[in-house]
Amino acid sequence: MAEDVMTQPETEAEREDYTLSQRDVSAILYAVEIDDRAKLIELMEPLHAADIADLLEQINAFDRARLIRLYDREFDGDILSELDESIRDEVIALLSPAVLQEAVRELDSDDVVDILEDLQDAQQETILDALEDTDRLAVEQALSYPEYSAGRLMQREVVMAPEHWTVGEAIDHLRATPENDLPDQFYHIIMVDPRLHPVGNVTLGKLMRSKRETPLKALLEDTFEVFPVTRDEGDVAYAFNQYHLISAPVVDEEGRLIGVITIDDAMAVLDEEHDEDILRLAGVDSESALSDSIRATTRRRLPWLAVNLVTAIAASLVIAQFEVALSQIVALAVLMPIVASMGGNAGTQSLTVAVRSLATKDLTGSNVWRVIRREVLVGLINGVIFAVVMGIVGLVWFGSPALGYVIASAMVVNMVVAGLAGTGIPIVLERIGIDPALASGAFVTTVTDIVGFFAFLGLAALVLL
Amino acid sequence: MAEDVMTQPETEAEREDYTLSQRDVSAILYAVEIDDRAKLIELMEPLHAADIADLLEQINAFDRARLIRLYDREFDGDILSELDESIRDEVIALLSPAVLQEAVRELDSDDVVDILEDLQDAQQETILDALEDTDRLAVEQALSYPEYSAGRLMQREVVMAPEHWTVGEAIDHLRATPENDLPDQFYHIIMVDPRLHPVGNVTLGKLMRSKRETPLKALLEDTFEVFPVTRDEGDVAYAFNQYHLISAPVVDEEGRLIGVITIDDAMAVLDEEHDEDILRLAGVDSESALSDSIRATTRRRLPWLAVNLVTAIAASLVIAQFEVALSQIVALAVLMPIVASMGGNAGTQSLTVAVRSLATKDLTGSNVWRVIRREVLVGLINGVIFAVVMGIVGLVWFGSPALGYVIASAMVVNMVVAGLAGTGIPIVLERIGIDPALASGAFVTTVTDIVGFFAFLGLAALVLL
């Protein structure tokens, strides 16, 4: 990468948006097509592992298999780490045992764990067998921690120093430690007490600029967070973002230092959690990937559509109660979707704000009632505004003041309910331990559909018949 | 923070989820209530600036004003940095000039820029006047770069070394540089050529572990990205996440090093962009905050609801074309929302996947046709499945095989259209330079509503009348 930037500045300028150009992809696929291994390696050489992984995700399964076979032993362990889990097992199955072994051995233990956790047992064994005994032990240990925990996220290689050390002792220790026992990248030295409990961080910058005789204690950073090994990775990512952490120690049940998490891993978790939230809010399985097959995609989309069908039928049952009114005044059928639709949209607005605020821990016991009150009042005000508009539309379109009054009233009712349900439902779901991103949407639109149809048709039956 | 963790471990355990407990908030508000400044300072002392900012966002405006007045000169510049922009101007107006000056002077230039960019001119002047001349110049320079650009995100303090230096020379230089000219935190030394063009990064860890006579050139990291000063901050955040960067140099139009961006700032940008996407998809103004007033919230929600009203009326106009059919067969009015609702949900699923894939650059020229084909086929398969279900429901409920056939056919048509519109509309919007997260939802549900009503009522009019 570095070399590429220096020697071919024009390439850097072209790929301004950090994606491979279609021309690059075509050139690579052409090299695969004509079986030109030397050309393929030349084209792939300047690419970052993350870009190669993206390329593999974007081409079809047939091209993917041919490319991987031709690329063969150039295949790097980092590419496996970067690959989306939806095609990782497919890619691993394509690698020859020797290439796989070589690829896996290059990786840090946390990356191997990341790859292993999504694989079938048989593939897990293949990879574990490829590791050296000490690495295998480390990986199996990590897999014993709960999924999505700090233990799975951390790397085991840590740089620590006892409380009584000076800057000079720490630097000498660092120099004497063999390369293999150090993390690939590290930014802090973790100070520990005699029981191995972490008590503070010293940045390498401060260490380097201080006199050799300075006690480490004098250089501790102000902000310092310690994560228990079982802490949820989402909470870890939140804390990194909230407190601007760069790295943080992980401790076992006795509070002893057993690993360290760095911000790049926390950033990746934050990114994934956001993606999951956004997909869940739209009723898409959060494991979905763009490289999923048609069959997998159909199966992942189906459950939410089935839930929606049930709620839509429930709304239809409400409509069916007013068949008499509908058969006498056809304008009701024409106008009724408007009330439901406005309620659904207002409800989705409130719900999205509530779900996000819960995720970012901005909606708490201290402001929950104020927020609910605000959403209901906003629903009321917007309801009145659109009630006036729709009242006039109803009057002008169908020439009936009573119809205008009915639709206006139903609009106000439904938008107030939308504000209440949109905020209340996610809060209640969160309290009882259900992910509000996953389930709120179905509940809120069911409420606004049913209330919308019931208020509009019910009022119409009362007033107009 | 560090001290707190050590001396009061039970507090750490209690605030497991990194939010202030309601008890802590009550204690703080009580101290404000009884005007007990010493107690307030004691309670606030262990809190991180980010937590104090969250607290200020969560309490109401009245308590906020009293707290800030009582806290007075304890108010720290970092709190201003962490505050949501929605209440930042309100808080700044509450600070006395002396406190504000003190608070702002503590901050790094990039943090001052971050605060200034959202303020009114008068408040900007107040803060600029509080700065020393050199800092003021630096801040005004940064403000001359476009909003949301790398130039606004970077810090100007950089640690650089010429290409020909050895490890020893770099370390001596670092030791000789006055504290003030160094960034608060830094993790790399940037190697530059004689024209000040950045050519590579050396981590402090490697620097510290290498022999004094080692040339810096031998220690360069593999992955190295350089950002032009005008590069969009979203692209910067994407590149940090994609390539696992920790810090990266920023260059001016001539390619000369002028600043550095660190991963914690990139992570904050990634977080904000995600939030904006999620809110935009739900039709909520992306600047919305939980601390917004009722008036501000009403105003922010209204435009999207107005757009929705127009599209809902358009759908009603379609329904109105079939008044004859509706007045003769009331079952049509009962069943028609089901077809529209299923299409809307399927469309939202496709659209959300497409918007996310565009944002993460996974949907590119190489796979766009494959993805569109997949979404249409998934729509077709799910459409057929739910068509069978609804055909049976229609038959059983209303005892009419023809009605069952009509609703089943309309369902298939609408779900295929949903897959096509849900994927195609965001792609087209992206191509013509409109944020697909912002506008796709309105278009897609309009399409599925209109097609749903038209297909169902049109077929019914043809077959049943």
PDB file of N, CA, C and O in Angstrom, chain B residues 71-117:
ATOM      1  N   TYR B  71     -21.887  25.512  39.387  1.00  0.00           N
ATOM      2  CA  TYR B  71     -20.614  24.832  39.094  1.00  0.00           C
ATOM      3  C   TYR B  71     -19.546  25.864  38.706  1.00  0.00           C
ATOM      4  O   TYR B  71     -18.371  25.712  39.000  1.00  0.00           O
ATOM      5  N   ASP B  72     -20.007  26.880  37.985  1.00  0.00           N
ATOM      6  CA  ASP B  72     -19.207  28.059  37.643  1.00  0.00           C
ATOM      7  C   ASP B  72     -17.803  27.742  37.135  1.00  0.00           C
ATOM      8  O   ASP B  72     -17.662  27.076  36.132  1.00  0.00           O
ATOM      9  N   ARG B  73     -16.762  28.179  37.839  1.00  0.00           N
ATOM     10  CA  ARG B  73     -15.425  28.111  37.257  1.00  0.00           C
ATOM     11  C   ARG B  73     -14.833  26.701  37.257  1.00  0.00           C
ATOM     12  O   ARG B  73     -13.719  26.490  36.772  1.00  0.00           O
ATOM     13  N   GLU B  74     -15.557  25.705  37.806  1.00  0.00           N
ATOM     14  CA  GLU B  74     -15.122  24.317  37.661  1.00  0.00           C
ATOM     15  C   GLU B  74     -15.390  23.806  36.242  1.00  0.00           C
ATOM     16  O   GLU B  74     -14.935  22.746  35.845  1.00  0.00           O
ATOM     17  N   PHE B  75     -16.196  24.557  35.498  1.00  0.00           N
ATOM     18  CA  PHE B  75     -16.629  24.095  34.175  1.00  0.00           C
ATOM     19  C   PHE B  75     -15.434  23.958  33.237  1.00  0.00           C
ATOM     20  O   PHE B  75     -14.686  24.911  33.007  1.00  0.00           O
ATOM     21  N   ASP B  76     -15.297  22.767  32.667  1.00  0.00           N
ATOM     22  CA  ASP B  76     -14.114  22.393  31.917  1.00  0.00           C
ATOM     23  C   ASP B  76     -14.359  22.493  30.414  1.00  0.00           C
ATOM     24  O   ASP B  76     -15.460  22.247  29.926  1.00  0.00           O
ATOM     25  N   GLY B  77     -13.329  22.867  29.659  1.00  0.00           N
ATOM     26  CA  GLY B  77     -13.467  22.971  28.208  1.00  0.00           C
ATOM     27  C   GLY B  77     -13.913  21.672  27.557  1.00  0.00           C
ATOM     28  O   GLY B  77     -14.674  21.669  26.597  1.00  0.00           O
ATOM     29  N   ASP B  78     -13.432  20.543  28.112  1.00  0.00           N
ATOM     30  CA  ASP B  78     -13.793  19.245  27.529  1.00  0.00           C
ATOM     31  C   ASP B  78     -15.303  18.995  27.546  1.00  0.00           C
ATOM     32  O   ASP B  78     -15.831  18.315  26.684  1.00  0.00           O
ATOM     33  N   ILE B  79     -15.973  19.543  28.564  1.00  0.00           N
ATOM     34  CA  ILE B  79     -17.437  19.349  28.623  1.00  0.00           C
ATOM     35  C   ILE B  79     -18.073  19.993  27.395  1.00  0.00           C
ATOM     36  O   ILE B  79     -18.959  19.409  26.764  1.00  0.00           O
ATOM     37  N   LEU B  80     -17.603  21.193  27.045  1.00  0.00           N
ATOM     38  CA  LEU B  80     -18.126  21.870  25.849  1.00  0.00           C
ATOM     39  C   LEU B  80     -17.936  21.010  24.607  1.00  0.00           C
ATOM     40  O   LEU B  80     -18.837  20.902  23.771  1.00  0.00           O
ATOM     41  N   SER B  81     -16.752  20.383  24.483  1.00  0.00           N
ATOM     42  CA  SER B  81     -16.479  19.526  23.331  1.00  0.00           C
ATOM     43  C   SER B  81     -17.454  18.366  23.247  1.00  0.00           C
ATOM     44  O   SER B  81     -17.850  17.946  22.168  1.00  0.00           O
ATOM     45  N   GLU B  82     -17.798  17.823  24.393  1.00  0.00           N
ATOM     46  CA  GLU B  82     -18.616  16.609  24.418  1.00  0.00           C
ATOM     47  C   GLU B  82     -20.104  16.911  24.274  1.00  0.00           C
ATOM     48  O   GLU B  82     -20.882  16.034  23.942  1.00  0.00           O
ATOM     49  N   LEU B  83     -20.505  18.149  24.535  1.00  0.00           N
ATOM     50  CA  LEU B  83     -21.929  18.510  24.510  1.00  0.00           C
ATOM     51  C   LEU B  83     -22.523  18.370  23.116  1.00  0.00           C
ATOM     52  O   LEU B  83     -21.873  18.690  22.128  1.00  0.00           O
ATOM     53  N   ASP B  84     -23.768  17.926  23.061  1.00  0.00           N
ATOM     54  CA  ASP B  84     -24.476  17.899  21.790  1.00  0.00           C
ATOM     55  C   ASP B  84     -24.686  19.340  21.334  1.00  0.00           C
ATOM     56  O   ASP B  84     -25.000  20.222  22.123  1.00  0.00           O
ATOM     57  N   GLU B  85     -24.522  19.541  20.005  1.00  0.00           N
ATOM     58  CA  GLU B  85     -24.604  20.918  19.515  1.00  0.00           C
ATOM     59  C   GLU B  85     -25.970  21.557  19.748  1.00  0.00           C
ATOM     60  O   GLU B  85     -26.091  22.778  19.748  1.00  0.00           O
ATOM     61  N   SER B  86     -26.983  20.703  19.979  1.00  0.00           N
ATOM     62  CA  SER B  86     -28.331  21.263  20.154  1.00  0.00           C
ATOM     63  C   SER B  86     -28.441  22.135  21.406  1.00  0.00           C
ATOM     64  O   SER B  86     -29.296  23.013  21.468  1.00  0.00           O
ATOM     65  N   ILE B  87     -27.610  21.878  22.412  1.00  0.00           N
ATOM     66  CA  ILE B  87     -27.709  22.733  23.603  1.00  0.00           C
ATOM     67  C   ILE B  87     -26.404  23.483  23.872  1.00  0.00           C
ATOM     68  O   ILE B  87     -26.276  24.184  24.866  1.00  0.00           O
ATOM     69  N   ARG B  88     -25.442  23.351  22.956  1.00  0.00           N
ATOM     70  CA  ARG B  88     -24.140  23.961  23.223  1.00  0.00           C
ATOM     71  C   ARG B  88     -24.232  25.479  23.310  1.00  0.00           C
ATOM     72  O   ARG B  88     -23.641  26.090  24.204  1.00  0.00           O
ATOM     73  N   ASP B  89     -24.991  26.092  22.399  1.00  0.00           N
ATOM     74  CA  ASP B  89     -25.075  27.563  22.433  1.00  0.00           C
ATOM     75  C   ASP B  89     -25.773  28.048  23.701  1.00  0.00           C
ATOM     76  O   ASP B  89     -25.397  29.059  24.277  1.00  0.00           O
ATOM     77  N   GLU B  90     -26.767  27.269  24.136  1.00  0.00           N
ATOM     78  CA  GLU B  90     -27.464  27.613  25.384  1.00  0.00           C
ATOM     79  C   GLU B  90     -26.485  27.578  26.558  1.00  0.00           C
ATOM     80  O   GLU B  90     -26.456  28.495  27.391  1.00  0.00           O
ATOM     81  N   VAL B  91     -25.641  26.534  26.607  1.00  0.00           N
ATOM     82  CA  VAL B  91     -24.691  26.395  27.713  1.00  0.00           C
ATOM     83  C   VAL B  91     -23.632  27.502  27.650  1.00  0.00           C
ATOM     84  O   VAL B  91     -23.287  28.102  28.680  1.00  0.00           O
ATOM     85  N   ILE B  92     -23.139  27.790  26.448  1.00  0.00           N
ATOM     86  CA  ILE B  92     -22.116  28.832  26.320  1.00  0.00           C
ATOM     87  C   ILE B  92     -22.658  30.170  26.795  1.00  0.00           C
ATOM     88  O   ILE B  92     -21.971  30.935  27.482  1.00  0.00           O
ATOM     89  N   ALA B  93     -23.927  30.446  26.487  1.00  0.00           N
ATOM     90  CA  ALA B  93     -24.537  31.707  26.903  1.00  0.00           C
ATOM     91  C   ALA B  93     -24.626  31.803  28.429  1.00  0.00           C
ATOM     92  O   ALA B  93     -24.660  32.898  28.992  1.00  0.00           O
ATOM     93  N   LEU B  94     -24.658  30.639  29.101  1.00  0.00           N
ATOM     94  CA  LEU B  94     -24.787  30.631  30.566  1.00  0.00           C
ATOM     95  C   LEU B  94     -23.448  30.854  31.278  1.00  0.00           C
ATOM     96  O   LEU B  94     -23.414  31.222  32.447  1.00  0.00           O
ATOM     97  N   LEU B  95     -22.343  30.589  30.556  1.00  0.00           N
ATOM     98  CA  LEU B  95     -21.030  30.708  31.196  1.00  0.00           C
ATOM     99  C   LEU B  95     -20.605  32.176  31.283  1.00  0.00           C
ATOM    100  O   LEU B  95     -20.835  32.946  30.351  1.00  0.00           O
ATOM    101  N   SER B  96     -19.959  32.531  32.376  1.00  0.00           N
ATOM    102  CA  SER B  96     -19.445  33.898  32.470  1.00  0.00           C
ATOM    103  C   SER B  96     -18.241  34.011  31.529  1.00  0.00           C
ATOM    104  O   SER B  96     -17.567  33.022  31.253  1.00  0.00           O
ATOM    105  N   PRO B  97     -17.970  35.217  31.006  1.00  0.00           N
ATOM    106  CA  PRO B  97     -16.864  35.391  30.056  1.00  0.00           C
ATOM    107  C   PRO B  97     -15.549  34.804  30.565  1.00  0.00           C
ATOM    108  O   PRO B  97     -14.817  34.160  29.813  1.00  0.00           O
ATOM    109  N   ALA B  98     -15.255  34.994  31.842  1.00  0.00           N
ATOM    110  CA  ALA B  98     -13.985  34.506  32.385  1.00  0.00           C
ATOM    111  C   ALA B  98     -13.922  32.980  32.344  1.00  0.00           C
ATOM    112  O   ALA B  98     -12.903  32.388  31.969  1.00  0.00           O
ATOM    113  N   VAL B  99     -15.026  32.340  32.720  1.00  0.00           N
ATOM    114  CA  VAL B  99     -15.067  30.870  32.728  1.00  0.00           C
ATOM    115  C   VAL B  99     -14.942  30.340  31.309  1.00  0.00           C
ATOM    116  O   VAL B  99     -14.204  29.383  31.040  1.00  0.00           O
ATOM    117  N   LEU B 100     -15.661  30.982  30.374  1.00  0.00           N
ATOM    118  CA  LEU B 100     -15.623  30.549  28.979  1.00  0.00           C
ATOM    119  C   LEU B 100     -14.204  30.643  28.418  1.00  0.00           C
ATOM    120  O   LEU B 100     -13.697  29.726  27.778  1.00  0.00           O
ATOM    121  N   GLN B 101     -13.555  31.779  28.710  1.00  0.00           N
ATOM    122  CA  GLN B 101     -12.193  32.001  28.226  1.00  0.00           C
ATOM    123  C   GLN B 101     -11.253  30.904  28.730  1.00  0.00           C
ATOM    124  O   GLN B 101     -10.515  30.296  27.966  1.00  0.00           O
ATOM    125  N   GLU B 102     -11.342  30.647  30.024  1.00  0.00           N
ATOM    126  CA  GLU B 102     -10.520  29.623  30.653  1.00  0.00           C
ATOM    127  C   GLU B 102     -10.785  28.252  30.020  1.00  0.00           C
ATOM    128  O   GLU B 102      -9.857  27.497  29.703  1.00  0.00           O
ATOM    129  N   ALA B 103     -12.069  27.943  29.821  1.00  0.00           N
ATOM    130  CA  ALA B 103     -12.458  26.636  29.299  1.00  0.00           C
ATOM    131  C   ALA B 103     -11.922  26.432  27.887  1.00  0.00           C
ATOM    132  O   ALA B 103     -11.403  25.365  27.548  1.00  0.00           O
ATOM    133  N   VAL B 104     -12.045  27.470  27.060  1.00  0.00           N
ATOM    134  CA  VAL B 104     -11.671  27.346  25.658  1.00  0.00           C
ATOM    135  C   VAL B 104     -10.156  27.263  25.494  1.00  0.00           C
ATOM    136  O   VAL B 104      -9.644  26.570  24.632  1.00  0.00           O
ATOM    137  N   ARG B 105      -9.434  27.964  26.358  1.00  0.00           N
ATOM    138  CA  ARG B 105      -7.973  27.976  26.231  1.00  0.00           C
ATOM    139  C   ARG B 105      -7.337  26.635  26.497  1.00  0.00           C
ATOM    140  O   ARG B 105      -6.241  26.349  26.022  1.00  0.00           O
ATOM    141  N   GLU B 106      -8.020  25.782  27.258  1.00  0.00           N
ATOM    142  CA  GLU B 106      -7.473  24.455  27.562  1.00  0.00           C
ATOM    143  C   GLU B 106      -7.504  23.519  26.356  1.00  0.00           C
ATOM    144  O   GLU B 106      -6.810  22.519  26.324  1.00  0.00           O
ATOM    145  N   LEU B 107      -8.368  23.826  25.397  1.00  0.00           N
ATOM    146  CA  LEU B 107      -8.667  22.844  24.347  1.00  0.00           C
ATOM    147  C   LEU B 107      -7.647  22.839  23.216  1.00  0.00           C
ATOM    148  O   LEU B 107      -7.015  23.844  22.927  1.00  0.00           O
ATOM    149  N   ASP B 108      -7.530  21.664  22.537  1.00  0.00           N
ATOM    150  CA  ASP B 108      -6.750  21.570  21.300  1.00  0.00           C
ATOM    151  C   ASP B 108      -7.474  22.335  20.204  1.00  0.00           C
ATOM    152  O   ASP B 108      -8.693  22.491  20.245  1.00  0.00           O
ATOM    153  N   SER B 109      -6.708  22.760  19.177  1.00  0.00           N
ATOM    154  CA  SER B 109      -7.320  23.590  18.137  1.00  0.00           C
ATOM    155  C   SER B 109      -8.461  22.866  17.421  1.00  0.00           C
ATOM    156  O   SER B 109      -9.476  23.468  17.075  1.00  0.00           O
ATOM    157  N   ASP B 110      -8.342  21.537  17.211  1.00  0.00           N
ATOM    158  CA  ASP B 110      -9.419  20.849  16.495  1.00  0.00           C
ATOM    159  C   ASP B 110     -10.704  20.820  17.310  1.00  0.00           C
ATOM    160  O   ASP B 110     -11.804  20.855  16.758  1.00  0.00           O
ATOM    161  N   ASP B 111     -10.593  20.787  18.643  1.00  0.00           N
ATOM    162  CA  ASP B 111     -11.793  20.803  19.474  1.00  0.00           C
ATOM    163  C   ASP B 111     -12.459  22.177  19.455  1.00  0.00           C
ATOM    164  O   ASP B 111     -13.685  22.283  19.448  1.00  0.00           O
ATOM    165  N   VAL B 112     -11.641  23.238  19.456  1.00  0.00           N
ATOM    166  CA  VAL B 112     -12.213  24.589  19.382  1.00  0.00           C
ATOM    167  C   VAL B 112     -12.964  24.756  18.056  1.00  0.00           C
ATOM    168  O   VAL B 112     -14.074  25.280  18.011  1.00  0.00           O
ATOM    169  N   VAL B 113     -12.367  24.250  16.970  1.00  0.00           N
ATOM    170  CA  VAL B 113     -13.007  24.329  15.657  1.00  0.00           C
ATOM    171  C   VAL B 113     -14.362  23.619  15.691  1.00  0.00           C
ATOM    172  O   VAL B 113     -15.372  24.125  15.218  1.00  0.00           O
ATOM    173  N   ASP B 114     -14.362  22.444  16.285  1.00  0.00           N
ATOM    174  CA  ASP B 114     -15.564  21.635  16.382  1.00  0.00           C
ATOM    175  C   ASP B 114     -16.670  22.400  17.111  1.00  0.00           C
ATOM    176  O   ASP B 114     -17.847  22.350  16.747  1.00  0.00           O
ATOM    177  N   ILE B 115     -16.296  23.123  18.161  1.00  0.00           N
ATOM    178  CA  ILE B 115     -17.280  23.902  18.912  1.00  0.00           C
ATOM    179  C   ILE B 115     -17.758  25.097  18.095  1.00  0.00           C
ATOM    180  O   ILE B 115     -18.951  25.381  18.007  1.00  0.00           O
ATOM    181  N   LEU B 116     -16.798  25.781  17.478  1.00  0.00           N
ATOM    182  CA  LEU B 116     -17.127  27.031  16.785  1.00  0.00           C
ATOM    183  C   LEU B 116     -18.059  26.839  15.603  1.00  0.00           C
ATOM    184  O   LEU B 116     -18.929  27.664  15.345  1.00  0.00           O
ATOM    185  N   GLU B 117     -17.888  25.704  14.862  1.00  0.00           N
ATOM    186  CA  GLU B 117     -18.566  25.634  13.570  1.00  0.00           C
ATOM    187  C   GLU B 117     -20.087  25.645  13.680  1.00  0.00           C
ATOM    188  O   GLU B 117     -20.756  26.008  12.731  1.00  0.00           O
TER     189      GLU B 117
END
